[in-house]
Coordinates of C-alpha atoms in Angstrom, one line a residue:
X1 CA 0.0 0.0 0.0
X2 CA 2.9 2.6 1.0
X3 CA 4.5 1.2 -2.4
X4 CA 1.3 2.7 -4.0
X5 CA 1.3 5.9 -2.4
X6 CA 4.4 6.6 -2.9
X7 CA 4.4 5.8 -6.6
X8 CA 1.5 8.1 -6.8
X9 CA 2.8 10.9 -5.1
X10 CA 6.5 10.9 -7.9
X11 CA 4.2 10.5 -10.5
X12 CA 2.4 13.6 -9.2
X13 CA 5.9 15.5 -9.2
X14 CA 6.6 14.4 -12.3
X15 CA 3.4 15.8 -13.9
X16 CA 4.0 18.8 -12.2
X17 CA 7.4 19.2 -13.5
X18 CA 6.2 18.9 -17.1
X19 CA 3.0 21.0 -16.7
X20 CA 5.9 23.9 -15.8
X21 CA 8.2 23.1 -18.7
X22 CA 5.6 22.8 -21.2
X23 CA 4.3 26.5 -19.6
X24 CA 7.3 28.0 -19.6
X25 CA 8.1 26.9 -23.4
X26 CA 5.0 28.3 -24.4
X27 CA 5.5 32.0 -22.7
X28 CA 9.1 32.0 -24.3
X29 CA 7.4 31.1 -27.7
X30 CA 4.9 33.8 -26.8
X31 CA 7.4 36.5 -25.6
X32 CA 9.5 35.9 -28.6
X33 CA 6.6 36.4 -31.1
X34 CA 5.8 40.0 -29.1
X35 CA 9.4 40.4 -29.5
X36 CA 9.2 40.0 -33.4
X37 CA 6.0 41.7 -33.7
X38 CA 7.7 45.0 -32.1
X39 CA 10.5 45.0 -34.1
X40 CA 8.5 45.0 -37.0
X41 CA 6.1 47.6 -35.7
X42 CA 9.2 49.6 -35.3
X43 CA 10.6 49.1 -39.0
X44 CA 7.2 49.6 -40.7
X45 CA 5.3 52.1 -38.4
X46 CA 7.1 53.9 -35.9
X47 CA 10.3 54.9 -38.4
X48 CA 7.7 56.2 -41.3
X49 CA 6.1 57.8 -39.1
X50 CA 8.9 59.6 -37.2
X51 CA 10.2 60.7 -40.5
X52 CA 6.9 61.6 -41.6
X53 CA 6.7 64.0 -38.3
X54 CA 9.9 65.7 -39.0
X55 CA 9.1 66.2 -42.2
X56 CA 6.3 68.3 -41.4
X57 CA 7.9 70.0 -38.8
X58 CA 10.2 71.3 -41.6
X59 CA 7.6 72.1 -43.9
X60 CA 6.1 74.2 -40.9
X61 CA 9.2 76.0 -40.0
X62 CA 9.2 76.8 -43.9
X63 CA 5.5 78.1 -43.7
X64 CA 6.0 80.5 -40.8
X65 CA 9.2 82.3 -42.3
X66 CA 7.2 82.5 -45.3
X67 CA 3.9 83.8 -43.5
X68 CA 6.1 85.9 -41.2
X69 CA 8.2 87.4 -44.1
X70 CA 4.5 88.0 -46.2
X71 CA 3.3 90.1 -42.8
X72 CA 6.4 91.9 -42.9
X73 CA 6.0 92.9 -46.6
X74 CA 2.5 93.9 -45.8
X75 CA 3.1 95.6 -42.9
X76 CA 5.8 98.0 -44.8
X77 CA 3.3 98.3 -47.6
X78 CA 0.8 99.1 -45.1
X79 CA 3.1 101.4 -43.3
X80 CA 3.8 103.2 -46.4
X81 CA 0.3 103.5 -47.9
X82 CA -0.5 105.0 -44.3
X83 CA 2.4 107.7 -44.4
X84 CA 0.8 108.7 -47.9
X85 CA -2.7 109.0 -46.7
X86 CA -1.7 110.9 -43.8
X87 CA 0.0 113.4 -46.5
X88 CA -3.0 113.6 -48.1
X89 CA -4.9 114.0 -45.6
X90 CA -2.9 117.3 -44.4
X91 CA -2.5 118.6 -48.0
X92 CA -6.3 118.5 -48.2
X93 CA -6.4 119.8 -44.7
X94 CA -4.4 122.6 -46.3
X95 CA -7.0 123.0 -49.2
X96 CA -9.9 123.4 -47.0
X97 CA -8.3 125.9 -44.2
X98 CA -7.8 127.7 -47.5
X99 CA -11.1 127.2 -48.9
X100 CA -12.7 128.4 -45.5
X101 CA -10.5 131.2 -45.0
X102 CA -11.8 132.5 -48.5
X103 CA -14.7 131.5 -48.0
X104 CA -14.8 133.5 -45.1
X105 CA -13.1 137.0 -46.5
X106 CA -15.4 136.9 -49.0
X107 CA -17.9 136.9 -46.4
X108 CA -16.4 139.9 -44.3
X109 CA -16.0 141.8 -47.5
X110 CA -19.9 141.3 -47.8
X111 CA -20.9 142.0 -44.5
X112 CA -18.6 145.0 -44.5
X113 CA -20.5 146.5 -47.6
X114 CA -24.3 145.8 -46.1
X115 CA -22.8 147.6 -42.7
X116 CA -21.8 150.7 -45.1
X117 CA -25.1 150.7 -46.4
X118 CA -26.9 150.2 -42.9
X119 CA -24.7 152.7 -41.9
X120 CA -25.5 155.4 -44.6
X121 CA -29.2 154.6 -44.4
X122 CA -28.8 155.5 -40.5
X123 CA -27.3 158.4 -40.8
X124 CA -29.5 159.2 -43.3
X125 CA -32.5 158.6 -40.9
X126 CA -30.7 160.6 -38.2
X127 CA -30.3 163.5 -40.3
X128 CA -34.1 163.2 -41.1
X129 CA -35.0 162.2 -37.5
X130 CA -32.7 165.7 -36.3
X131 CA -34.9 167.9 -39.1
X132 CA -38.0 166.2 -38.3
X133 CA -37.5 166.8 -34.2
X134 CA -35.9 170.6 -34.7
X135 CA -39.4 170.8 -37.2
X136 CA -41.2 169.6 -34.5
X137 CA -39.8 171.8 -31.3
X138 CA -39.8 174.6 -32.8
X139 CA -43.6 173.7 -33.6
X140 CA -44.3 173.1 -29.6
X141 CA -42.4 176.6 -28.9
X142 CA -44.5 178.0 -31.1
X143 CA -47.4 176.9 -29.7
X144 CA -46.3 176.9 -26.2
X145 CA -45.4 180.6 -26.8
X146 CA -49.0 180.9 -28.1
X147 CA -50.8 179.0 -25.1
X148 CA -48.0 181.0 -22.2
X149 CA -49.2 184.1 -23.8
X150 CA -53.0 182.9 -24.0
X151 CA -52.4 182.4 -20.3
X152 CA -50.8 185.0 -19.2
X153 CA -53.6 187.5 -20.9
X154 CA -56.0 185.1 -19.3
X155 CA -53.9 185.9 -15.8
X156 CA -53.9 189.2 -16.6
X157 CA -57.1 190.3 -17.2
X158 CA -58.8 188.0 -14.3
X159 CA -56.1 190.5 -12.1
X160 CA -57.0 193.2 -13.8
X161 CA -60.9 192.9 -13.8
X162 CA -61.7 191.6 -10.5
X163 CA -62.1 193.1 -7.3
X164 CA -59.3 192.7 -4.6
X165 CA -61.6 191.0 -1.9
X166 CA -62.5 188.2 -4.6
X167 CA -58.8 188.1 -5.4
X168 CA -58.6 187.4 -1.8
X169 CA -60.8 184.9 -1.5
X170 CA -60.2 182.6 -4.6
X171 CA -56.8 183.3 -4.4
X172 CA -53.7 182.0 -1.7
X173 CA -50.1 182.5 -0.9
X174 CA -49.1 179.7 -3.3
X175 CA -51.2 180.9 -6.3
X176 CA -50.1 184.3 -5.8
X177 CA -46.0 183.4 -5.5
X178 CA -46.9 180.9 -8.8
X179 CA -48.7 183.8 -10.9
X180 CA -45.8 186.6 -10.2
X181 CA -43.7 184.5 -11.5
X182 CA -45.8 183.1 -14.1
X183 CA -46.2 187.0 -15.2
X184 CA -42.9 188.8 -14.5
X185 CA -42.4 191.5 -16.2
X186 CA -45.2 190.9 -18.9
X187 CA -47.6 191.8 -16.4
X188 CA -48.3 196.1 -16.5
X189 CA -47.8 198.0 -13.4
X190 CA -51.5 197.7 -12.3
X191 CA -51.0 194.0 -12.3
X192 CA -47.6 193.7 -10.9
X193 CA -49.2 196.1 -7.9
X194 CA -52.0 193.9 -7.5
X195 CA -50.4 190.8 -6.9
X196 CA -47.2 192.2 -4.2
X197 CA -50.7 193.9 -3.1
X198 CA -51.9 190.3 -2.3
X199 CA -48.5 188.7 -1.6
X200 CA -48.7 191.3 1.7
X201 CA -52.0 190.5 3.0
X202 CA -51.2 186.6 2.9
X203 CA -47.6 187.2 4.7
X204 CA -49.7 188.9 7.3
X205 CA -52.3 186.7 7.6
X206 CA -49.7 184.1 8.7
X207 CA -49.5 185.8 11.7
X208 CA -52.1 183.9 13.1
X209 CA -50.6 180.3 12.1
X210 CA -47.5 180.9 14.7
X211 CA -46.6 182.5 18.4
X212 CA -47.5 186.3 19.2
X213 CA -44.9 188.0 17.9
X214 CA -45.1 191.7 18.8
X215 CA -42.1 193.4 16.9
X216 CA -43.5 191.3 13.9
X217 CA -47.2 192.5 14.5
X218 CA -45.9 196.3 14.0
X219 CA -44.0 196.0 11.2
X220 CA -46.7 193.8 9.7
X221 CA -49.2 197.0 10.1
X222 CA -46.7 199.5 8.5
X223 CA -46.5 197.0 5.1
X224 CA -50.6 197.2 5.2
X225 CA -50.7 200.5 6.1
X226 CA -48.8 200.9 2.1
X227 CA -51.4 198.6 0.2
X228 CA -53.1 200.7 -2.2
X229 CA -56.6 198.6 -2.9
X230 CA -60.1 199.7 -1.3
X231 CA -60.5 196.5 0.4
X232 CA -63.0 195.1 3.4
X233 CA -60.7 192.3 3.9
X234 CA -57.5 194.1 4.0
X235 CA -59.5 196.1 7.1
X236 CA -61.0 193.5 8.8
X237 CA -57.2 192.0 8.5
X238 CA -55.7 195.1 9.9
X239 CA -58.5 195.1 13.3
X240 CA -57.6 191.0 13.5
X241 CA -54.2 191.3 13.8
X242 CA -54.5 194.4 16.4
X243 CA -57.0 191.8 18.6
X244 CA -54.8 189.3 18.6
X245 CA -53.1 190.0 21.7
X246 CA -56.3 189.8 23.8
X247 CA -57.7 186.4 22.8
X248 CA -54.2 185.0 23.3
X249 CA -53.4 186.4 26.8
X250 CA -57.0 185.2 27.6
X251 CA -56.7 181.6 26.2
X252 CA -53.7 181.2 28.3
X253 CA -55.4 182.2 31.5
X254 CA -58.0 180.0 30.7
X255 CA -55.4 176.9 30.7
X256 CA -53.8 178.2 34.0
X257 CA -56.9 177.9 35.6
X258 CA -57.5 174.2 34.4
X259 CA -53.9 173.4 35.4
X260 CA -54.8 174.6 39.0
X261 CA -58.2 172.3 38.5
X262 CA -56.0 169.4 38.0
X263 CA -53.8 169.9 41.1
X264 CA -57.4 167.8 42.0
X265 CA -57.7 164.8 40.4
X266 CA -60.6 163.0 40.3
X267 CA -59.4 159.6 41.5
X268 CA -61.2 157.7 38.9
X269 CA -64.4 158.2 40.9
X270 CA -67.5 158.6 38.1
X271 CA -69.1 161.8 39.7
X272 CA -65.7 163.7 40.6
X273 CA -64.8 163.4 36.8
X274 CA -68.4 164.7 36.1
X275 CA -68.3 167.2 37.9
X276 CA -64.5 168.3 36.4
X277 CA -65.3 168.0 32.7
X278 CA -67.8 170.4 33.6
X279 CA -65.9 172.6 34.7
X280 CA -63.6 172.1 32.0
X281 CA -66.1 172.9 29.6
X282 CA -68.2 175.4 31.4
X283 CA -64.6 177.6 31.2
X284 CA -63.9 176.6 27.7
X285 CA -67.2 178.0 26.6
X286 CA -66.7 181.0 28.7
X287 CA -63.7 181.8 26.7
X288 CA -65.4 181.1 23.2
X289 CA -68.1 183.2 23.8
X290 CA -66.2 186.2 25.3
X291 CA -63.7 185.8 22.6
X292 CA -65.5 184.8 19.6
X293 CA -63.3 186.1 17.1
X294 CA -60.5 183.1 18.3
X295 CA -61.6 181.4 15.5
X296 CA -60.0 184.0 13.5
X297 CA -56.5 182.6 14.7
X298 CA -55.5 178.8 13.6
X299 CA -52.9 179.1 16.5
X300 CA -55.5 179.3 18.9
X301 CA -58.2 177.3 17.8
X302 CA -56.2 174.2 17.1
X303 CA -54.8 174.5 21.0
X304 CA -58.4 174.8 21.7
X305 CA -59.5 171.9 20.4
X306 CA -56.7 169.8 21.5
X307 CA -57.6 170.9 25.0
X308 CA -60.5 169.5 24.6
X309 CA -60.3 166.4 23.0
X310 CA -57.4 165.5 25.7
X311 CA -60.1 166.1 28.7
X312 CA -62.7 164.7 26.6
X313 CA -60.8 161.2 27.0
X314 CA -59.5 162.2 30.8
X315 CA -60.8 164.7 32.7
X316 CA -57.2 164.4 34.4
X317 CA -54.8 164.9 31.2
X318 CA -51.8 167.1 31.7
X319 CA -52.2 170.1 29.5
X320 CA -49.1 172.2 31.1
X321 CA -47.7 171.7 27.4
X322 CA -50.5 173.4 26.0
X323 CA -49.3 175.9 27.9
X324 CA -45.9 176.6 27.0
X325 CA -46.9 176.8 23.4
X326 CA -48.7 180.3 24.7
X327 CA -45.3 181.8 26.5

């Protein structure tokens, strides 16, 4: 039995051994054909093909001196044709600066001609404009010489034919200073008397706008005493202004004695300020009935009437200031 095994087991080596050798011939039959096969590949593919390669890397070095010495050409050409264009374009440039600047002298020389002509046609209308205006001024003298004198004769003769207490009346300072200077000399000694006639009596009858003035009442009454008109105002004037004292001395004891009345006030009590404005009044109309001619003089009627509308509001008003416009 151990005979048998063992025969079975060499046996078993020996087919082992052969499997390998048989293998290993086959792999070096195989590696040898690869071998073969790559060789060939190299001969017949690789080699062509490496030659093939260089070749067209030969033919391409060719191509792009070529291509690069074409651009170069056309560049210069292009360079060139450039250089020329931009000479033409500054010739032409030239050409029209030229063409513009003639066309633009010949334009000045036109404009220069029409501004003659506007020129002469203005001067032309000035000259006609200066006749036409001298024409017309001497037209509006003419007629303003006409209408002063018109005027003036009116003036004249309303002085002339009217009576010297209606001058008086219609007339005033202002009017009188306007028309003596309106008339001047053209006026005729009649005239000219006439108005200083009336220039006096308004001078004096300012008397009564103002303070007492005594120096200035006298001389007042020698410059009437020279007015040569028959006149009822000019007297009545004269006995005003010779009155004045007496209303004036009397209007200011009239406000001394309210003065004194306020040294009382009333105290706000309803029938003590009654009883004052009563008072008040009951002197005020003392004074206007013993010296009714105080409405002759605006100096003392407007101090009148402010007196009263001051205690008409408060019985207790100071009026000392009233006062003082009478020293």
């Amino acid at each position: 039995m151990k005979s048998i095994i063992v025969l079975f087991l060499i046996l078993c080596s020996l087919y082992s051994a052969y499997s390998q050798s048989t293998e290993s011939n086959f792999l070096f039959e195989k590696a040898y054909r690869l071998q073969s096969e790559n060789d060939s590949l190299k001969t017949k593919v690789i080699k062509p093909l490496r030659d093939s390669i260089g070749s067209l890397n030969s033919k391409i070095k060719e191509l792009q001196e070529q291509k690069i010495h074409d651009l170069e050409r056309d560049t210069a050409a292009l360079n060139r044709r450039i250089r020329r264009m931009e000479r033409d374009i500054v010739n032409l440039n030239k050409n029209r600066v030229i063409g513009a600047r003639d066309s633009l002298q010949e334009l000045v020389r036109v404009l220069n001609r029409r501004i003659e002509e506007l020129n002469q046609t203005i001067q032309t209308r000035n000259t006609q404009i200066a006749d036409e205006r001298r024409i017309g001024e001497q037209r509006a003298n003419e007629a303003e010489e006409r209408g002063q004198n018109e005027v003036l004769e009116m003036i004249v003769n309303s002085y002339r034919n009217t009576n010297f207490d209606d001058l008086i009346k219609i007339s005033t300072k202002l009017s009188v200073q306007r028309d003596i200077q309106f008339a001047g000399n053209n006026a005729d000694a009649k005239v000219k008397q006439i108005l200083s006639d009336l220039k006096v009596y308004f001078n004096a009858e300012e008397l009564f706008s103002k303070k007492i003035n005594t120096k200035q009442i006298d001389s007042t009454m020698e410059v009437l005493k020279q007015i040569k008109q028959q006149s009822t105002l000019i007297e009545e004037l004269k006995v005003n202004i010779k009155s004045y004292q007496k209303p004036y001395r009397a209007l200011k004891e009239m406000i001394n004695a309210i003065i004194d009345l306020d040294k009382i006030p009333s105290y706000g009590v309803k029938e003590n300020e009654r009883q004052k404005f009563n008072t008040i009044i009951s002197k005020l109309t003392d004074y206007m009935y013993g010296h009714y001619n105080y409405g002759n003089y605006p100096y003392l009627s407007e101090i009148v009437l402010e007196l009263l509308n001051r205690k008409k509001l408060n019985c207790d008003k100071d009026i000392t200031d009233l006062n003082k416009k009478l020293e």
